[in-house]
XYZ file of C-alpha atoms in Angstrom:
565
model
C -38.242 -54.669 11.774
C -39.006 -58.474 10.915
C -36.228 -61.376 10.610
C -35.765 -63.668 8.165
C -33.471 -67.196 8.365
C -30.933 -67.066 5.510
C -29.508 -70.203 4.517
C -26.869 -70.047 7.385
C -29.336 -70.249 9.590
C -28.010 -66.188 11.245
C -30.707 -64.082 11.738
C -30.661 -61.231 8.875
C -32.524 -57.548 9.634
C -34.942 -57.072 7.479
C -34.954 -53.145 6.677
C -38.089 -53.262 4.064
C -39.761 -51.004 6.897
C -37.302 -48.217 6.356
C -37.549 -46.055 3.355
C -35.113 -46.776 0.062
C -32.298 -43.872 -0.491
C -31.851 -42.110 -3.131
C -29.372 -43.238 -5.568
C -27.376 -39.805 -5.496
C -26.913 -40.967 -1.819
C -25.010 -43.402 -2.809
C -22.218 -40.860 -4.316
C -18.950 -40.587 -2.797
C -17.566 -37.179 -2.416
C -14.020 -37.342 -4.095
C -11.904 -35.776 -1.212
C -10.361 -37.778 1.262
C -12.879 -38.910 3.114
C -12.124 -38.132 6.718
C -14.760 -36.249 7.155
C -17.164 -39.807 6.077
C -14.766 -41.162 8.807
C -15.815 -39.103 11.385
C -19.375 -39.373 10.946
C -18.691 -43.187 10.821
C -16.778 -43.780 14.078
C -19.382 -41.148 15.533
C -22.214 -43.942 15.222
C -24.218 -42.115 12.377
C -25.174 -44.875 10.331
C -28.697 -42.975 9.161
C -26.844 -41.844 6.215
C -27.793 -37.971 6.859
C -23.989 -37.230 7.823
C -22.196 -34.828 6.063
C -19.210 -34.475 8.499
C -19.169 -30.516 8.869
C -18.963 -29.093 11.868
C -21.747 -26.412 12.974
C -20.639 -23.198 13.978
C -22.268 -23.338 16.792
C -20.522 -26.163 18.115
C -17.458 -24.502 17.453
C -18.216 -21.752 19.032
C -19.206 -23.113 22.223
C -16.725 -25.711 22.015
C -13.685 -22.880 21.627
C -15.728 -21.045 25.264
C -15.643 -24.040 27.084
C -12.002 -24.224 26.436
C -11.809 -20.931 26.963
C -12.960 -20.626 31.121
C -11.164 -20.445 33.470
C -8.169 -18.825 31.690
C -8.979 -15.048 32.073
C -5.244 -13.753 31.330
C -5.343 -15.432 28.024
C -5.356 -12.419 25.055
C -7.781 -12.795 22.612
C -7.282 -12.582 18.709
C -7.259 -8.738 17.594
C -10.241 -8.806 15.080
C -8.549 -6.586 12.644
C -5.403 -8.915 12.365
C -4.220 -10.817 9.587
C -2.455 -14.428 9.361
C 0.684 -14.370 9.019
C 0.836 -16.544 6.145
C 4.587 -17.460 3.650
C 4.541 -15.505 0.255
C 3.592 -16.656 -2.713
C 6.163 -18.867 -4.382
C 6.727 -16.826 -8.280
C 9.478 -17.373 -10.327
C 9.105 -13.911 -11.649
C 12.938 -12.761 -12.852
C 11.563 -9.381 -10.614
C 11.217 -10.482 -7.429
C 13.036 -11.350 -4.579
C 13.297 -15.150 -5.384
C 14.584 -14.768 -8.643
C 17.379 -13.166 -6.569
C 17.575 -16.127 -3.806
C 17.297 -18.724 -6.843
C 20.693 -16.772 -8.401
C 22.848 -16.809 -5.039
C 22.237 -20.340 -4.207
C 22.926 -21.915 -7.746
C 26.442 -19.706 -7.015
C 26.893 -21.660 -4.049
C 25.903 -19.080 -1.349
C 25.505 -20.613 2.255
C 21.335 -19.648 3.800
C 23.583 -17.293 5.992
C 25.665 -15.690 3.523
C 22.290 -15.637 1.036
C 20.355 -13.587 3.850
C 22.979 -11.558 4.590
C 23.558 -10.349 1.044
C 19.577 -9.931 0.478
C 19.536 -7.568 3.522
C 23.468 -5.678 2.330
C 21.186 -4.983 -1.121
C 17.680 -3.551 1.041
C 15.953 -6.419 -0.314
C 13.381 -8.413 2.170
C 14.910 -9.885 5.689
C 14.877 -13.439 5.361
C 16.275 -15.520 8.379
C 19.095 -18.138 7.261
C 16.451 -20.762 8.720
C 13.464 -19.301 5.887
C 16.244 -18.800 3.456
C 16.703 -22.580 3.697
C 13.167 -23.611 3.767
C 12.380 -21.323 0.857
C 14.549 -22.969 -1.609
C 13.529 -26.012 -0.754
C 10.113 -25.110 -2.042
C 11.338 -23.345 -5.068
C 13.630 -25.951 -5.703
C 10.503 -28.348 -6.243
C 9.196 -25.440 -8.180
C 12.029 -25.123 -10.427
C 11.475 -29.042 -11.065
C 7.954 -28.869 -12.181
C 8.662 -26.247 -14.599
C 11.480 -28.024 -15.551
C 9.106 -30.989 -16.138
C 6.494 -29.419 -18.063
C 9.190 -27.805 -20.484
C 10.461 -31.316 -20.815
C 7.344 -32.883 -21.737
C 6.047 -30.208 -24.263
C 9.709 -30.798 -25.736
C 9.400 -34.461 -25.417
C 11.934 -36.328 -28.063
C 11.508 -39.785 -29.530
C 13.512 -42.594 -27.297
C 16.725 -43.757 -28.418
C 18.097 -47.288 -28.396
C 18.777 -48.998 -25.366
C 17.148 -46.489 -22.838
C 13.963 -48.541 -22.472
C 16.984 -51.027 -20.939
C 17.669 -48.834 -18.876
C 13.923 -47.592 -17.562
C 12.952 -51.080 -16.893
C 15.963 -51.865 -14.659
C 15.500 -48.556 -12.865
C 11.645 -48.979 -12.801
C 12.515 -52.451 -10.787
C 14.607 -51.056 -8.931
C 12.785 -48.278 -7.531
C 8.991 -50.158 -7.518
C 9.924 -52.235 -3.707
C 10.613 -48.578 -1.954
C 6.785 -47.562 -2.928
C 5.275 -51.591 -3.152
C 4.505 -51.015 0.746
C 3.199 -47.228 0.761
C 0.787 -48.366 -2.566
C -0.592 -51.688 -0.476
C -1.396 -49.417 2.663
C -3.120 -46.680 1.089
C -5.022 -49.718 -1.361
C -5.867 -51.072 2.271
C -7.047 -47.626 3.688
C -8.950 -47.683 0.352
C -10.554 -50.679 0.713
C -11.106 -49.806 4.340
C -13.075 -46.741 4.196
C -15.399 -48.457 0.925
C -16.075 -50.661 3.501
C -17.249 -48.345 6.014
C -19.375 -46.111 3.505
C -20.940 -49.680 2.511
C -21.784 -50.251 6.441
C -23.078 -47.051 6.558
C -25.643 -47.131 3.715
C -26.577 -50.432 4.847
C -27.011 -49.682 8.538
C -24.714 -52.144 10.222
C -20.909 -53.394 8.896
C -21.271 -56.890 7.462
C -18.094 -57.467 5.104
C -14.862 -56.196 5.648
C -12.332 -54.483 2.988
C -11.093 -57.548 1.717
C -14.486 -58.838 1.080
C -15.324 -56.147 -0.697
C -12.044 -56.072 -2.915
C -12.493 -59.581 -4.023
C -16.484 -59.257 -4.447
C -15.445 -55.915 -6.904
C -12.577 -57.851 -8.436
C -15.026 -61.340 -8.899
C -17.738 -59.130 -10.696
C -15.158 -57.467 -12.840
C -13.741 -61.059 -14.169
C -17.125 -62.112 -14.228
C -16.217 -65.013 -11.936
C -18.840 -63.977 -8.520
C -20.817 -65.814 -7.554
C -24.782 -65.279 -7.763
C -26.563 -63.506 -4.531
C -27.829 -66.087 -1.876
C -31.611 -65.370 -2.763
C -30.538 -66.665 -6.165
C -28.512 -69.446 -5.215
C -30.130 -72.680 -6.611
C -28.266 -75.388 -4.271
C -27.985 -73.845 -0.680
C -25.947 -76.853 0.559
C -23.433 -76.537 -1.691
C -23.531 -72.613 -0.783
C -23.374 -73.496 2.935
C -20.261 -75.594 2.147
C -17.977 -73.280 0.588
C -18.912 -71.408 3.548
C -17.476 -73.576 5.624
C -14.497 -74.171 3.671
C -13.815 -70.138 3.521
C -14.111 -70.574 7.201
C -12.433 -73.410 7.573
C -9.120 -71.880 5.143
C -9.513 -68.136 6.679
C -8.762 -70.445 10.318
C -6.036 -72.130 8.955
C -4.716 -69.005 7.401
C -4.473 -67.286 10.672
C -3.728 -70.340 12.632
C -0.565 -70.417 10.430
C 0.455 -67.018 10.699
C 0.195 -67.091 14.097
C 2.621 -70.243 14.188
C 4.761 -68.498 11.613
C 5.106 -65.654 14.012
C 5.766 -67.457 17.040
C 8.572 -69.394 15.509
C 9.551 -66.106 14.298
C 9.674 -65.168 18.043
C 11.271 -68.117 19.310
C 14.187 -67.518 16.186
C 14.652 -64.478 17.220
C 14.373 -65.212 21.260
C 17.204 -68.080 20.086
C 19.389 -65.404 18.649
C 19.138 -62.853 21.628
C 20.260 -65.513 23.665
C 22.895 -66.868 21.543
C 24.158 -63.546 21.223
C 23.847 -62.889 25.259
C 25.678 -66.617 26.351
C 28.506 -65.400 23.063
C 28.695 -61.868 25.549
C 29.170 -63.586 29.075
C 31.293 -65.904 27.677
C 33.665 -63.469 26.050
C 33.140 -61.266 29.856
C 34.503 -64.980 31.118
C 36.547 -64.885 28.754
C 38.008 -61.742 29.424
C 38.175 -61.840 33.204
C 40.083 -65.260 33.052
C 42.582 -63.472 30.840
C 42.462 -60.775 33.682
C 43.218 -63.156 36.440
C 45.795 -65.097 34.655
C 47.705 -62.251 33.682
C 47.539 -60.851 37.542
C 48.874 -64.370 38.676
C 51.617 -64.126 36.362
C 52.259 -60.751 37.444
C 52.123 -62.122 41.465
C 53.989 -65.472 39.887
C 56.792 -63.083 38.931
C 57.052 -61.215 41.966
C 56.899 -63.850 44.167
C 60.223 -65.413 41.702
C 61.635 -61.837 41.857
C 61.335 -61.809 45.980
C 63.054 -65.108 46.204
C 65.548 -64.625 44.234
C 66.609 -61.376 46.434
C 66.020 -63.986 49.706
C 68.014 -66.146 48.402
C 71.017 -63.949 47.114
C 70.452 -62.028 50.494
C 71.069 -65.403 52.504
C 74.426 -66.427 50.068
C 75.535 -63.333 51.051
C 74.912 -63.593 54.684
C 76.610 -67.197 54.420
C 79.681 -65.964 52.440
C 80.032 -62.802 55.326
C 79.786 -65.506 57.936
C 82.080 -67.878 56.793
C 84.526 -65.529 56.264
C 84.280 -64.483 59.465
C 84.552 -67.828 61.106
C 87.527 -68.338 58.593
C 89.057 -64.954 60.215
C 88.295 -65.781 63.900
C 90.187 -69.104 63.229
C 92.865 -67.770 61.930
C 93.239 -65.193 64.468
C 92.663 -67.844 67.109
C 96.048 -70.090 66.179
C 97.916 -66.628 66.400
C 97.287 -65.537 69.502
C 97.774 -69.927 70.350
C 101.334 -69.657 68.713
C 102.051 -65.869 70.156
C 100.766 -67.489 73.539
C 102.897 -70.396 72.873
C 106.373 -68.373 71.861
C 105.457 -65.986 74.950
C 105.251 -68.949 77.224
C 108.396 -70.512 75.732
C 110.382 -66.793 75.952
C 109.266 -66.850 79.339
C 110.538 -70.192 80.631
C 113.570 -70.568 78.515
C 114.598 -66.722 77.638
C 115.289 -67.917 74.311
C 111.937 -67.686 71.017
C 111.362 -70.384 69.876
C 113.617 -70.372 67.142
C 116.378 -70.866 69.530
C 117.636 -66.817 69.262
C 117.748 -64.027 72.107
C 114.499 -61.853 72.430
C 114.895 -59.093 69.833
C 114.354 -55.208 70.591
C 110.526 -54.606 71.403
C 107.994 -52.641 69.154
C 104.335 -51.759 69.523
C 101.808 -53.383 67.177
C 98.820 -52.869 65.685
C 97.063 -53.997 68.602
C 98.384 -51.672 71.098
C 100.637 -54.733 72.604
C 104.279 -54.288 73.015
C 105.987 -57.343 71.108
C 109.259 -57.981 69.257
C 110.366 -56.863 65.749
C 110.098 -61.167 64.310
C 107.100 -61.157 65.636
C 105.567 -57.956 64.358
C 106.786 -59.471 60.877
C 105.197 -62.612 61.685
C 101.496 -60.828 62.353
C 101.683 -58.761 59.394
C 102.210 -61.706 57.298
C 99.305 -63.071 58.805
C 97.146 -59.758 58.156
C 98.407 -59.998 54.390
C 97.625 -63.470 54.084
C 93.760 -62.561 55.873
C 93.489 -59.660 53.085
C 94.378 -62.020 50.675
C 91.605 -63.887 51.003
C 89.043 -61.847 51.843
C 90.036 -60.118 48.443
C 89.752 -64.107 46.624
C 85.894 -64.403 48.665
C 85.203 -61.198 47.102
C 86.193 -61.617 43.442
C 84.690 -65.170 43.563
C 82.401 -64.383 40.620
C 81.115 -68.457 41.316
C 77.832 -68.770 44.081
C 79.238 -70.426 46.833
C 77.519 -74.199 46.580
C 77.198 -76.257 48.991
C 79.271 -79.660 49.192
C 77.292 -82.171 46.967
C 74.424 -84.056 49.183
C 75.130 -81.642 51.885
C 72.863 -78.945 52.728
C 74.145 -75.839 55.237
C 71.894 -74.322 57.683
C 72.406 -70.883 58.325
C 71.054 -70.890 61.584
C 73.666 -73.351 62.285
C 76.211 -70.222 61.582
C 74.759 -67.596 63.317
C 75.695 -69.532 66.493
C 78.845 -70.761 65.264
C 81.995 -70.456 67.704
C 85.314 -71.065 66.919
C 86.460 -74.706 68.464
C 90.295 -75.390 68.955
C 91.633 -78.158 67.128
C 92.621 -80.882 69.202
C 95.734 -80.588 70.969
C 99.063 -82.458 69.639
C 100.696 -85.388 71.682
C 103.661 -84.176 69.941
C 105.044 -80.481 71.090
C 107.711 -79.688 68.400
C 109.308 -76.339 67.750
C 107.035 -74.045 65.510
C 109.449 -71.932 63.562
C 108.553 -68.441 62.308
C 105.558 -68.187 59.984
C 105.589 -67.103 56.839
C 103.238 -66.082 54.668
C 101.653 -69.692 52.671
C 102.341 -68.536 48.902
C 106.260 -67.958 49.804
C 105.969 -71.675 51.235
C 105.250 -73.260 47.711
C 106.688 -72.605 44.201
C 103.824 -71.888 42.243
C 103.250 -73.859 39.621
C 102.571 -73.394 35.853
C 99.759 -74.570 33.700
C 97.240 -76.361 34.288
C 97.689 -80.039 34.159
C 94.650 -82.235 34.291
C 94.173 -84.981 37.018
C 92.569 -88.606 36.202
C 89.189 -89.250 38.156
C 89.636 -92.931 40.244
C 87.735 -94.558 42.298
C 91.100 -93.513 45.037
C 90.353 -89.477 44.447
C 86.526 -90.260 44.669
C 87.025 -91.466 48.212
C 89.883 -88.324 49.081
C 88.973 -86.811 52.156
C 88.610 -83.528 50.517
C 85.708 -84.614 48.139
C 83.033 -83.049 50.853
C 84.735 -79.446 50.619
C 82.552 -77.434 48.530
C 83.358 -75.451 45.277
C 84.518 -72.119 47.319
C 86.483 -73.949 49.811
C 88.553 -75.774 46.933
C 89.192 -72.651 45.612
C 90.546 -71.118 48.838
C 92.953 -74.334 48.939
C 94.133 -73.464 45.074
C 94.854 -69.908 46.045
C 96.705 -71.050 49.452
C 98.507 -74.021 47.039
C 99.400 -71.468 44.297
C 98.104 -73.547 41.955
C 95.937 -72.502 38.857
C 92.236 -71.925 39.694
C 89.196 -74.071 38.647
C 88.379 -74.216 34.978
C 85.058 -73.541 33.591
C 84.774 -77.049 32.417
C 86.615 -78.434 35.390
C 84.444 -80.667 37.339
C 84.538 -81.015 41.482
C 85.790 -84.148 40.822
C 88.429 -83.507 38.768
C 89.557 -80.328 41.512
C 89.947 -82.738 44.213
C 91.965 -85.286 41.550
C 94.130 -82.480 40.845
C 95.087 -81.463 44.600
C 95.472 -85.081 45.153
C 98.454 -85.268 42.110
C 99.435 -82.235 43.599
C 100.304 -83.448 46.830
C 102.201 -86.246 45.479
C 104.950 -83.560 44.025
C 105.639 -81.576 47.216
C 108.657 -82.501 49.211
C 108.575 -83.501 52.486
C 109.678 -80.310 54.061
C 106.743 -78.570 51.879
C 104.427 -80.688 53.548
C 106.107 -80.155 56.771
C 105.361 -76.426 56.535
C 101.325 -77.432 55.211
C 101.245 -79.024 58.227
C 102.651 -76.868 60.969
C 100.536 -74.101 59.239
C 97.132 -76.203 59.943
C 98.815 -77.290 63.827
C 99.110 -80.591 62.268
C 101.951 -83.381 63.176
C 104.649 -82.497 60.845
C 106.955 -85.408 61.099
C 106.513 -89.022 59.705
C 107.098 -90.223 56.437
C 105.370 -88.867 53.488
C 102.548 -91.021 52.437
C 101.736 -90.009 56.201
C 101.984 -86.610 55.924
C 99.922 -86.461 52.916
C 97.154 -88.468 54.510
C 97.478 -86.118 57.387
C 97.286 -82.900 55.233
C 94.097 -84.274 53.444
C 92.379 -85.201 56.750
C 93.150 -81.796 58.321
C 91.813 -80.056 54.940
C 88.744 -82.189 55.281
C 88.279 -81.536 59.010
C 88.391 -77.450 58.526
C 85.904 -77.450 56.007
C 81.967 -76.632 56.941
C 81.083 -80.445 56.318
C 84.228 -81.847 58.142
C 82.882 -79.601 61.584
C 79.411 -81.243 60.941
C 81.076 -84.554 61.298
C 80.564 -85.962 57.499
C 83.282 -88.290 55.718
C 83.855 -88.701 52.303
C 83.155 -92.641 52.872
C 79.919 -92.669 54.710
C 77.237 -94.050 52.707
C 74.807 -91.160 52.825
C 77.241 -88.807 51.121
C 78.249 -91.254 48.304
C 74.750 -91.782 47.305
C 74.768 -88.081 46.693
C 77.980 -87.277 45.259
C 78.245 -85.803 41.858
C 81.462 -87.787 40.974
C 79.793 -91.238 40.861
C 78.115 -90.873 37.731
C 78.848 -92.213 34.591
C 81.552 -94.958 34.341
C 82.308 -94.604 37.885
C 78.251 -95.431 38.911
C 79.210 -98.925 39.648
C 81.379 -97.901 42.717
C 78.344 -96.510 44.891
C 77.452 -100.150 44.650
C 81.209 -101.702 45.668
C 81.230 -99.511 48.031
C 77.580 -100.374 49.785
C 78.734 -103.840 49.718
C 82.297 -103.335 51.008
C 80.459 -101.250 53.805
C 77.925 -104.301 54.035
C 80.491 -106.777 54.889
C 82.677 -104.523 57.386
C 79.730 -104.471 59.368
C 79.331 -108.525 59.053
């Protein structure tokens, strides 16, 4: 074998040493050509191949498959294959009768049920099935060739109609067409390698070369070329565009990648965010959940403590009460006992026992159980108080200041007068009618009884028989109204107040009603705690100095101011 330089300057094998086949060599057969493939990827270039197997081969191949696999039956010699039956649509045989039941609309079971019911041959629903299929596609080619040996003329507006369908259907079999031209192509090229001993163009090369000599537009072979540069540059310009070609495609299928890397990430940050999204909807709707609680549990504190406070100032309200009793029983026993005479100036009465166990006398029995209704009374009033019991404005109570609360007798009188029998308060004043508003001054802003909070004015309405607070009545305005109350009571009315609170009962009566309104203020919760309605702390806070009367917190501050001067 000798070598010749082309004009590429690539060696080229000579094969002039090597005798010239035959043309009929050159002959493809026309079946598929696997068997061309075989001898081809087997390395047999020589051109002898004819891709058939020799039985000897097979035999020993099927052996050495064979050992080592003793228990393995072999194939009875006298067997046959079990093979399907012949399709026929013969109106005698057993598919005519399938054919009939499935056009009636027979299920495969139903179909192999009825062929066995008539003795016919024992088709399984699954070869029943399988069966028509095939005869199905039977059915169409004779339907086909009946059609075309009936074939009409074509009627107006159905080649419309063909081309729209024919584009419509051509894309599903574009793809399958350019792979099998490809495999076409593919295997020329192969057959061309073989006959020429080694591969040297590809299936594409040999497309276009077939195409180019059909169109008359190849070029001449490159012993006939008659400018070899100009040959050698196209050459490089193939080479040069084939680069680029791929170069591009590669880049087109990168950024392909990177597009589609892009959206899998979009699409994975869109996920996590909506998880985020999600669990931040979670949390948010457990802290409004725990928020709620939390509001719920509070609000139970909170009417638990009212109603702690409420049992423990009426309590304290009870032991107080009890307290001056046993003072004024202690009092009238201490008087009996010096002078022989009660108080009210009469002989000891006939004795009776009381609730108590203690032996005491009939006025005085009638005297305690006015005080028990008067205590029932107002129990009953705490209890039907539909109102929370408020603090007085700017002052805040402290339970624990309650818990350890005790009683404290009121300071004891210079003055020891004659305490006639009690009776019980609402018998002491005509009750009065209607409800008559008060004016708000700055003189009822400064009234002692202006720290008493909302419950404990409406304890003094129900001991004053007057009307109870309005809805639209204002703490202010209470106190105003108790204030012009005061002002119509007698002097013996305010006597009796008085002795009822242990209280000076004689003077004149602009006394007594200054005295009344400083005892009121005294027994209240803020009064024990020491506050005044003037000191500067609570006027700052005091819900009556707003509006037109806003101007007095600063009088006052400067009246204060210059008392201290």
């Amino acid at each position: 074998m000798a070598f010749n330089l082309s004009w590429a300057g690539a060696p080229l094998p000579d094969f002039s040493d090597h005798e010239e086949d035959s043309a009929d060599d050159a002959q493809l057969d026309n079946g598929s050509g696997s068997e061309a493939d075989d001898g081809q990827y087997r390395g047999d270039y020589d051109g002898n191949s004819t891709g058939e197997i020799d039985d000897t081969f097979a035999t020993s191949h099927a052996q050495s498959k064979g050992k080592g696999k003793g228990k393995k039956k072999s194939i009875k010699e006298s067997g046959t294959a079990a093979v399907p039956k012949k399709l026929t649509l013969d109106p005698d045989t057993y598919d005519a009768r399938l054919i009939e039941l499935k056009r009636q609309g027979f299920t495969d079971e139903q179909v192999s049920q009825k062929l066995k019911d008539e003795g016919r041959i024992q088709y399984e629903a699954k070869t029943v099935g399988s069966r028509w299929m095939r005869l199905k596609k039977l059915l169409m080619q004779q339907e086909d060739e009946r059609l075309d040996d009936e074939l009409s003329d074509w009627h107006e507006g159905e080649d419309d109609q063909l081309n729209a369908i024919a584009k419509a259907v051509a894309p599903k079999f574009d793809h399958q067409i350019q792979l099998l031209e490809q495999r076409r192509w593919h295997e020329i090229s192969l057959h061309l390698a073989n006959k020429l001993g080694q591969r040297k163009y590809t299936g594409k090369a040999c497309r276009e070369r077939v195409e180019a000599v059909k169109n008359g537009t190849a070029l001449p072979p490159i012993e006939q070329a008659k400018n070899a540069e100009e040959r050698r540059r196209m050459r490089d310009e193939r080479i040069a565009a084939n680069k680029k070609a791929r170069q591009n495609a590669r880049d087109e299928q990168r950024a392909k990648e990177q597009r589609a890397q892009a959206r899998a990430e979009a699409k994975k940050r869109d996920l996590a965010e909506a998880t985020r999204k999600k669990i931040d909807d979670a949390l948010q709707k457990r802290s409004d959940k725990e928020t709620a609680e939390r509001i719920k549990e509070e609000r139970r504190i909170n009417k638990e403590k009212e109603k702690q406070h409420k049992a423990a100032v009426e309590a304290r309200f009870l032991a107080e009460k009890q307290w001056i009793a046993k003072r004024k029983q202690a009092e009238e026993d201490l008087y009996k006992e010096l002078t022989g005479y009660n108080m009210g100036g009469k002989k000891p009465g006939r004795m009776r026992k009381g609730k108590d166990g203690y032996e005491e006398e009939e006025e005085e029995a009638e005297a305690s159980d006015v005080y028990d209704s008067e205590e029932e009374d107002i129990i009953d009033l705490i209890n039907d108080d539909d109102t929370d019991e408020e603090d007085a404005p700017g002052i805040s109570d402290n339970d624990d200041d309650l818990a350890f609360f005790e009683p404290q007798p009121p300071a004891e009188e210079e003055d020891t007068t004659t305490t006639p029998k009690p009776r019980k308060l609402s018998t002491l004043l005509a009750p009065r009618a209607g409800h008559i508003p008060a004016p708000v001054t700055k003189t009822t802003l400064l009234n002692p009884r202006s720290i008493l909070t909302d419950a404990e004015l409406e304890r003094l309405l129900f001991y004053r028989s007057l009307p109870r607070r309005g809805p639209s009545e204002t703490h202010a305005e209470v106190v105003a109204r108790l204030a012009a109350n005061d002002e119509t009571l007698k002097s013996d009315e305010l006597s009796q107040l008085l002795m009822h609170l242990s209280e000076k009962s004689k003077g004149k009566k602009f006394e007594k009603i200054s005295r009344l309104r400083e005892a009121d203020a005294r027994e209240c919760d803020a009064g024990q705690m020491g506050v005044r309605s003037t000191d500067l702390e609570f006027v700052r806070r005091y819900e009556g100095y707003s509006g037109e009367f806003a101007g007095l917190v600063r009088e006052i501050v400067e009246e204060e101011g210059q008392m201290v001067e």
